PDB file of C-alpha atoms in Angstrom:
ATOM      1  CA  MET O  22      -0.041  -0.012  -0.004  1.00 51.00           C
ATOM      2  CA  MET O  23       2.824   2.419   0.843  1.00 46.00           C
ATOM      3  CA  THR O  24       4.519   1.741  -2.530  1.00 50.00           C
ATOM      4  CA  SER O  25       1.255   2.373  -4.360  1.00 51.00           C
ATOM      5  CA  ALA O  26       0.710   5.608  -2.513  1.00 46.00           C
ATOM      6  CA  LEU O  27       4.201   6.809  -3.342  1.00 44.00           C
ATOM      7  CA  VAL O  28       3.723   5.942  -7.004  1.00 43.00           C
ATOM      8  CA  PHE O  29       0.473   7.837  -7.060  1.00 41.00           C
ATOM      9  CA  VAL O  30       2.015  10.914  -5.401  1.00 39.00           C
ATOM     10  CA  SER O  31       4.908  10.820  -7.805  1.00 39.00           C
ATOM     11  CA  MET O  32       2.621  10.514 -10.836  1.00 43.00           C
ATOM     12  CA  PHE O  33       0.506  13.467  -9.587  1.00 39.00           C
ATOM     13  CA  ALA O  34       3.628  15.571  -9.045  1.00 42.00           C
ATOM     14  CA  ILE O  35       4.812  14.881 -12.567  1.00 42.00           C
ATOM     15  CA  GLN O  36       1.439  15.634 -14.109  1.00 50.00           C
ATOM     16  CA  SER O  37       1.001  18.859 -12.103  1.00 63.00           C
ATOM     17  CA  ASP O  38       4.397  20.055 -13.325  1.00 87.00           C
ATOM     18  CA  SER O  39       3.708  19.245 -16.968  1.00 95.00           C
ATOM     19  CA  PRO O  40       4.035  22.278 -19.237  1.00 96.00           C
ATOM     20  CA  ARG O  41       0.421  22.055 -20.296  1.00 95.00           C
ATOM     21  CA  GLN O  42      -0.826  21.894 -16.762  1.00 96.00           C
ATOM     22  CA  VAL O  43       1.394  24.788 -15.608  1.00 96.00           C
ATOM     23  CA  LEU O  44      -0.009  26.935 -18.464  1.00 94.00           C
ATOM     24  CA  LEU O  45      -3.547  25.931 -17.512  1.00 95.00           C
ATOM     25  CA  ASP O  46      -2.831  26.895 -13.900  1.00 96.00           C
ATOM     26  CA  LEU O  47      -1.464  30.215 -15.106  1.00 95.00           C
ATOM     27  CA  ARG O  48      -4.533  30.809 -17.228  1.00 94.00           C
ATOM     28  CA  ASP O  49      -6.792  30.160 -14.189  1.00 95.00           C
ATOM     29  CA  ARG O  50      -4.704  32.556 -12.163  1.00 96.00           C
ATOM     30  CA  TYR O  51      -5.257  35.412 -14.656  1.00 96.00           C
ATOM     31  CA  THR O  52      -9.050  34.698 -14.905  1.00 95.00           C
ATOM     32  CA  LYS O  53      -9.284  35.297 -11.069  1.00 96.00           C
ATOM     33  CA  LEU O  54      -7.762  38.779 -11.244  1.00 97.00           C
ATOM     34  CA  GLU O  55     -10.176  41.694 -10.910  1.00 97.00           C
ATOM     35  CA  SER O  56      -8.068  43.934 -13.158  1.00 98.00           C
ATOM     36  CA  LEU O  57      -4.653  44.210 -14.747  1.00 98.00           C
ATOM     37  CA  SER O  58      -2.531  46.785 -16.537  1.00 98.00           C
ATOM     38  CA  VAL O  59       0.341  45.760 -18.799  1.00 97.00           C
ATOM     39  CA  GLU O  60       2.496  47.077 -21.626  1.00 96.00           C
ATOM     40  CA  ILE O  61       2.845  44.975 -24.740  1.00 94.00           C
ATOM     41  CA  GLU O  62       5.762  45.105 -27.196  1.00 93.00           C
ATOM     42  CA  HIS O  63       5.304  43.634 -30.713  1.00 91.00           C
ATOM     43  CA  ASP O  64       7.779  42.743 -33.422  1.00 88.00           C
ATOM     44  CA  PHE O  65       6.121  40.811 -36.249  1.00 81.00           C
ATOM     45  CA  SER O  66       3.896  39.218 -33.593  1.00 81.00           C
ATOM     46  CA  SER O  67       1.140  38.438 -36.061  1.00 78.00           C
ATOM     47  CA  GLY O  68       0.246  38.656 -39.706  1.00 71.00           C
ATOM     48  CA  LEU O  69      -2.511  41.180 -38.907  1.00 75.00           C
ATOM     49  CA  PHE O  70      -0.298  44.026 -37.868  1.00 77.00           C
ATOM     50  CA  PRO O  71       3.316  43.205 -38.869  1.00 75.00           C
ATOM     51  CA  GLY O  72       6.193  45.367 -37.749  1.00 79.00           C
ATOM     52  CA  LYS O  73       7.146  46.940 -34.419  1.00 85.00           C
ATOM     53  CA  TYR O  74       4.855  48.757 -32.097  1.00 87.00           C
ATOM     54  CA  GLN O  75       3.876  48.966 -28.407  1.00 91.00           C
ATOM     55  CA  GLN O  76       0.488  48.961 -26.709  1.00 93.00           C
ATOM     56  CA  GLU O  77      -0.965  49.577 -23.290  1.00 96.00           C
ATOM     57  CA  LEU O  78      -3.617  47.260 -22.007  1.00 97.00           C
ATOM     58  CA  LEU O  79      -6.006  47.967 -19.082  1.00 98.00           C
ATOM     59  CA  VAL O  80      -8.552  45.277 -18.476  1.00 97.00           C
ATOM     60  CA  SER O  81     -11.196  44.832 -15.728  1.00 97.00           C
ATOM     61  CA  LYS O  82     -13.373  41.785 -15.119  1.00 93.00           C
ATOM     62  CA  LYS O  83     -16.353  44.000 -14.368  1.00 95.00           C
ATOM     63  CA  ASN O  84     -15.776  47.145 -16.459  1.00 96.00           C
ATOM     64  CA  GLY O  85     -14.255  46.115 -19.735  1.00 96.00           C
ATOM     65  CA  PHE O  86     -10.876  46.801 -21.465  1.00 97.00           C
ATOM     66  CA  ARG O  87      -8.867  49.398 -23.215  1.00 97.00           C
ATOM     67  CA  LEU O  88      -6.107  48.431 -25.630  1.00 96.00           C
ATOM     68  CA  THR O  89      -4.295  51.429 -27.173  1.00 94.00           C
ATOM     69  CA  VAL O  90      -1.171  51.970 -29.226  1.00 90.00           C
ATOM     70  CA  LYS O  91       1.677  54.023 -27.769  1.00 86.00           C
ATOM     71  CA  VAL O  92       2.002  56.495 -30.600  1.00 70.00           C
ATOM     72  CA  ASP O  93       5.669  57.277 -29.832  1.00 63.00           C
ATOM     73  CA  LYS O  94       6.428  53.562 -30.047  1.00 68.00           C
ATOM     74  CA  CYS O  95       4.892  52.867 -33.440  1.00 72.00           C
ATOM     75  CA  GLU O  96       7.073  51.967 -36.421  1.00 66.00           C
ATOM     76  CA  LYS O  97       6.146  54.061 -39.460  1.00 63.00           C
ATOM     77  CA  ARG O  98       4.874  51.927 -42.335  1.00 58.00           C
ATOM     78  CA  PRO O  99       2.303  52.302 -45.099  1.00 55.00           C
ATOM     79  CA  ASP O 100      -0.550  50.466 -43.319  1.00 58.00           C
ATOM     80  CA  GLY O 101       0.025  52.237 -40.026  1.00 62.00           C
ATOM     81  CA  CYS O 102       0.007  50.639 -36.621  1.00 72.00           C
ATOM     82  CA  ALA O 103      -2.482  48.487 -34.830  1.00 83.00           C
ATOM     83  CA  TYR O 104      -5.827  50.035 -33.835  1.00 89.00           C
ATOM     84  CA  ASP O 105      -7.110  51.327 -30.541  1.00 93.00           C
ATOM     85  CA  TYR O 106      -9.899  49.276 -28.896  1.00 96.00           C
ATOM     86  CA  TYR O 107     -12.302  50.256 -26.148  1.00 97.00           C
ATOM     87  CA  TYR O 108     -14.900  48.080 -24.500  1.00 97.00           C
ATOM     88  CA  SER O 109     -17.165  49.341 -21.740  1.00 95.00           C
ATOM     89  CA  ALA O 110     -19.139  46.440 -20.193  1.00 90.00           C
ATOM     90  CA  GLY O 111     -22.548  45.966 -21.719  1.00 89.00           C
ATOM     91  CA  LYS O 112     -21.736  48.180 -24.757  1.00 94.00           C
ATOM     92  CA  LYS O 113     -20.238  47.740 -28.174  1.00 95.00           C
ATOM     93  CA  VAL O 114     -16.464  47.317 -28.789  1.00 96.00           C
ATOM     94  CA  VAL O 115     -15.259  50.563 -30.385  1.00 96.00           C
ATOM     95  CA  THR O 116     -12.320  50.349 -32.721  1.00 94.00           C
ATOM     96  CA  LEU O 117     -10.488  53.518 -33.687  1.00 91.00           C
ATOM     97  CA  ARG O 118      -8.331  53.701 -36.766  1.00 84.00           C
ATOM     98  CA  GLY O 119      -7.144  57.238 -37.197  1.00 79.00           C
ATOM     99  CA  ASP O 120     -10.335  59.306 -37.745  1.00 82.00           C
ATOM    100  CA  GLU O 121     -12.382  56.191 -38.477  1.00 87.00           C
ATOM    101  CA  ARG O 122     -14.555  54.638 -35.864  1.00 93.00           C
ATOM    102  CA  PHE O 123     -16.135  51.137 -35.965  1.00 93.00           C
ATOM    103  CA  THR O 124     -18.409  49.352 -33.490  1.00 95.00           C
ATOM    104  CA  ALA O 125     -19.124  45.647 -32.990  1.00 95.00           C
ATOM    105  CA  ASP O 126     -20.448  43.218 -30.398  1.00 94.00           C
ATOM    106  CA  LEU O 127     -17.948  41.589 -28.108  1.00 93.00           C
ATOM    107  CA  ASN O 128     -16.838  38.432 -29.859  1.00 90.00           C
ATOM    108  CA  THR O 129     -18.750  35.234 -28.832  1.00 89.00           C
ATOM    109  CA  ASP O 130     -17.671  32.978 -31.686  1.00 87.00           C
ATOM    110  CA  GLU O 131     -14.886  30.493 -30.906  1.00 82.00           C
ATOM    111  CA  ASN O 132     -13.978  30.320 -34.610  1.00 81.00           C
ATOM    112  CA  GLN O 133     -13.290  34.120 -34.790  1.00 85.00           C
ATOM    113  CA  MET O 134     -10.469  36.124 -33.304  1.00 86.00           C
ATOM    114  CA  PRO O 135     -10.958  39.865 -33.513  1.00 90.00           C
ATOM    115  CA  GLY O 136      -8.030  42.280 -33.696  1.00 90.00           C
ATOM    116  CA  TYR O 137      -8.025  43.093 -30.031  1.00 93.00           C
ATOM    117  CA  GLU O 138      -7.497  39.424 -29.148  1.00 91.00           C
ATOM    118  CA  VAL O 139      -4.804  39.013 -31.839  1.00 89.00           C
ATOM    119  CA  THR O 140      -2.786  41.879 -30.345  1.00 89.00           C
ATOM    120  CA  GLY O 141      -3.803  41.573 -26.711  1.00 90.00           C
ATOM    121  CA  SER O 142      -3.295  37.857 -27.077  1.00 86.00           C
ATOM    122  CA  MET O 143      -3.510  35.286 -24.364  1.00 90.00           C
ATOM    123  CA  ILE O 144      -3.734  37.511 -21.267  1.00 94.00           C
ATOM    124  CA  LEU O 145      -6.581  39.496 -22.751  1.00 94.00           C
ATOM    125  CA  SER O 146      -8.416  36.355 -23.913  1.00 92.00           C
ATOM    126  CA  TRP O 147      -7.947  34.790 -20.462  1.00 93.00           C
ATOM    127  CA  MET O 148      -9.255  37.753 -18.544  1.00 93.00           C
ATOM    128  CA  LEU O 149     -12.226  38.201 -20.883  1.00 92.00           C
ATOM    129  CA  LYS O 150     -12.945  34.388 -20.690  1.00 90.00           C
ATOM    130  CA  SER O 151     -13.401  34.660 -24.393  1.00 89.00           C
ATOM    131  CA  PRO O 152     -14.364  31.802 -26.729  1.00 84.00           C
ATOM    132  CA  ALA O 153     -10.622  31.800 -27.726  1.00 78.00           C
ATOM    133  CA  ILE O 154      -9.515  31.179 -24.128  1.00 77.00           C
ATOM    134  CA  ASP O 155      -8.542  27.587 -24.824  1.00 79.00           C
ATOM    135  CA  ARG O 156      -6.976  28.064 -28.250  1.00 74.00           C
ATOM    136  CA  PHE O 157      -3.590  26.805 -27.024  1.00 76.00           C
ATOM    137  CA  PHE O 158      -5.136  23.939 -25.113  1.00 83.00           C
ATOM    138  CA  GLU O 159      -7.787  22.361 -27.314  1.00 81.00           C
ATOM    139  CA  PRO O 160      -6.496  21.678 -30.851  1.00 80.00           C
ATOM    140  CA  PRO O 161      -8.931  22.031 -33.765  1.00 78.00           C
ATOM    141  CA  LYS O 162     -10.105  18.850 -35.462  1.00 81.00           C
ATOM    142  CA  GLY O 163      -7.313  17.222 -37.425  1.00 84.00           C
ATOM    143  CA  TYR O 164      -4.545  18.745 -35.343  1.00 83.00           C
ATOM    144  CA  LYS O 165      -2.609  17.793 -32.285  1.00 86.00           C
ATOM    145  CA  PHE O 166      -0.675  19.840 -29.723  1.00 88.00           C
ATOM    146  CA  ASP O 167       2.503  18.541 -28.094  1.00 91.00           C
ATOM    147  CA  TYR O 168       3.986  20.541 -25.124  1.00 95.00           C
ATOM    148  CA  ALA O 169       7.498  20.331 -23.794  1.00 97.00           C
ATOM    149  CA  TRP O 170       9.705  22.291 -21.494  1.00 97.00           C
ATOM    150  CA  GLY O 171      12.216  24.377 -23.491  1.00 97.00           C
ATOM    151  CA  SER O 172      15.831  24.970 -22.668  1.00 96.00           C
ATOM    152  CA  ARG O 173      15.947  28.794 -22.527  1.00 96.00           C
ATOM    153  CA  THR O 174      16.124  30.261 -19.079  1.00 97.00           C
ATOM    154  CA  GLU O 175      16.395  33.909 -20.056  1.00 97.00           C
ATOM    155  CA  TRP O 176      14.354  35.948 -22.575  1.00 97.00           C
ATOM    156  CA  HIS O 177      14.540  39.690 -23.236  1.00 96.00           C
ATOM    157  CA  GLY O 178      16.593  40.130 -20.041  1.00 95.00           C
ATOM    158  CA  GLN O 179      14.124  38.244 -17.811  1.00 94.00           C
ATOM    159  CA  LYS O 180      14.590  34.900 -16.029  1.00 96.00           C
ATOM    160  CA  THR O 181      12.070  32.543 -17.595  1.00 97.00           C
ATOM    161  CA  LYS O 182      10.575  29.111 -17.994  1.00 97.00           C
ATOM    162  CA  GLU O 183      10.141  28.230 -21.593  1.00 97.00           C
ATOM    163  CA  ILE O 184       7.286  26.036 -22.988  1.00 97.00           C
ATOM    164  CA  VAL O 185       7.483  24.764 -26.566  1.00 96.00           C
ATOM    165  CA  LEU O 186       4.137  24.039 -28.226  1.00 93.00           C
ATOM    166  CA  LYS O 187       4.380  22.004 -31.445  1.00 90.00           C
ATOM    167  CA  ILE O 188       1.350  22.065 -33.685  1.00 86.00           C
ATOM    168  CA  THR O 189       0.964  19.303 -36.233  1.00 86.00           C
ATOM    169  CA  GLN O 190      -1.734  17.820 -38.413  1.00 82.00           C
ATOM    170  CA  THR O 191      -2.755  14.375 -37.120  1.00 73.00           C
ATOM    171  CA  GLU O 192      -0.834  12.392 -39.717  1.00 73.00           C
ATOM    172  CA  ALA O 193       2.143  14.752 -40.044  1.00 66.00           C
ATOM    173  CA  LYS O 194       5.475  14.530 -38.240  1.00 68.00           C
ATOM    174  CA  GLU O 195       6.517  18.189 -38.536  1.00 73.00           C
ATOM    175  CA  GLY O 196       4.660  21.418 -37.917  1.00 74.00           C
ATOM    176  CA  PRO O 197       4.970  24.983 -36.619  1.00 81.00           C
ATOM    177  CA  GLU O 198       6.124  25.731 -33.085  1.00 88.00           C
ATOM    178  CA  VAL O 199       5.169  28.473 -30.647  1.00 91.00           C
ATOM    179  CA  TRP O 200       7.600  29.304 -27.846  1.00 95.00           C
ATOM    180  CA  MET O 201       5.911  30.645 -24.748  1.00 96.00           C
ATOM    181  CA  PHE O 202       7.675  32.263 -21.778  1.00 97.00           C
ATOM    182  CA  LEU O 203       6.635  32.333 -18.132  1.00 98.00           C
ATOM    183  CA  SER O 204       8.249  34.100 -15.186  1.00 97.00           C
ATOM    184  CA  GLU O 205      10.713  31.943 -13.286  1.00 96.00           C
ATOM    185  CA  ASP O 206       8.150  31.399 -10.523  1.00 96.00           C
ATOM    186  CA  LYS O 207       5.494  30.461 -13.155  1.00 96.00           C
ATOM    187  CA  LYS O 208       3.105  33.164 -11.933  1.00 96.00           C
ATOM    188  CA  LYS O 209       3.243  35.505 -14.950  1.00 97.00           C
ATOM    189  CA  PHE O 210       2.898  35.044 -18.662  1.00 97.00           C
ATOM    190  CA  LEU O 211       5.731  37.057 -20.295  1.00 97.00           C
ATOM    191  CA  GLY O 212       4.969  36.502 -23.985  1.00 95.00           C
ATOM    192  CA  HIS O 213       5.642  34.274 -26.975  1.00 94.00           C
ATOM    193  CA  GLU O 214       7.636  33.819 -30.132  1.00 94.00           C
ATOM    194  CA  TRP O 215       6.673  32.296 -33.442  1.00 89.00           C
ATOM    195  CA  LYS O 216       8.307  31.809 -36.780  1.00 85.00           C
ATOM    196  CA  SER O 217       6.820  32.527 -40.162  1.00 76.00           C
ATOM    197  CA  GLN O 218       8.466  32.816 -43.598  1.00 74.00           C
ATOM    198  CA  GLY O 219      11.839  32.426 -41.932  1.00 81.00           C
ATOM    199  CA  LYS O 220      11.322  35.341 -39.596  1.00 84.00           C
ATOM    200  CA  VAL O 221      10.967  35.115 -35.843  1.00 89.00           C
ATOM    201  CA  GLY O 222       8.373  37.485 -34.317  1.00 90.00           C
ATOM    202  CA  TYR O 223       7.494  37.998 -30.657  1.00 94.00           C
ATOM    203  CA  GLN O 224       5.077  39.583 -28.268  1.00 94.00           C
ATOM    204  CA  LEU O 225       6.396  40.670 -24.879  1.00 96.00           C
ATOM    205  CA  TYR O 226       4.391  41.659 -21.797  1.00 96.00           C
ATOM    206  CA  SER O 227       6.080  43.973 -19.312  1.00 95.00           C
ATOM    207  CA  ASN O 228       5.201  46.134 -16.270  1.00 96.00           C
ATOM    208  CA  GLN O 229       2.278  43.916 -15.242  1.00 97.00           C
ATOM    209  CA  LYS O 230       0.336  45.442 -12.373  1.00 97.00           C
ATOM    210  CA  GLU O 231      -2.317  43.189 -10.812  1.00 98.00           C
ATOM    211  CA  ASN O 232      -5.653  44.548  -9.567  1.00 98.00           C
ATOM    212  CA  PRO O 233      -5.028  48.295 -10.137  1.00 97.00           C
ATOM    213  CA  ASP O 234      -7.860  50.640  -9.190  1.00 97.00           C
ATOM    214  CA  VAL O 235     -10.131  51.231 -12.188  1.00 97.00           C
ATOM    215  CA  LYS O 236     -13.394  53.094 -12.835  1.00 96.00           C
ATOM    216  CA  PRO O 237     -15.927  52.631 -15.640  1.00 95.00           C
ATOM    217  CA  SER O 238     -14.884  55.845 -17.391  1.00 95.00           C
ATOM    218  CA  ASP O 239     -11.421  54.332 -17.983  1.00 96.00           C
ATOM    219  CA  PHE O 240     -12.901  52.171 -20.766  1.00 96.00           C
ATOM    220  CA  GLU O 241     -14.955  54.827 -22.534  1.00 96.00           C
ATOM    221  CA  PRO O 242     -13.572  55.799 -25.982  1.00 94.00           C
ATOM    222  CA  PRO O 243     -12.811  59.458 -26.809  1.00 92.00           C
ATOM    223  CA  LYS O 244     -15.827  61.299 -28.046  1.00 86.00           C
ATOM    224  CA  ALA O 245     -16.294  61.305 -31.817  1.00 80.00           C
ATOM    225  CA  GLY O 246     -15.466  64.441 -33.771  1.00 66.00           C
TER     226      GLY O 246
END
């Protein structure tokens, strides 16, 4: 009986320290926060808004979110930077692109990923508990996800734990990889890297402040005109 108990404890310890489980635990930690402020640095982090730019994210479980570009940290290019997004709970998501203004309902379709979730990425999806919350945990039909601990212990000057997610079609042996980075104590998500067309892009979270004081007006967009 003692041997069986030790085997069970050992198996549980191994499972609870698996990269997938650690990432799930981290997701659950973010979903329990009341609010969060964070700066996000991008360099070819997605195909939607390629190039370099920085954003500021303020998100509240009760009040909504605000995701805005830091104008002085936006690389000049023909298609401009990412857009500004405002969502005040119970209202429409307002997207600002220069002088243009668009409104839409908050996304409820698990097969869609609006621009604010592409650029706000995992932390915003987790805190919104969006339909995309499990996109790195539940593979679409015909694909499989394999998680492994990576070897890098430092990323952008920070001590990290690296998780390598390999995405393959069911019958394939090779596929793209996403490299995700956690703080050394596994309590913060620091960002991710990916590779496309031979170029490595990244998204880096910094200056994370948990549960800052917020008020509903923080999430209202500037008045039109």
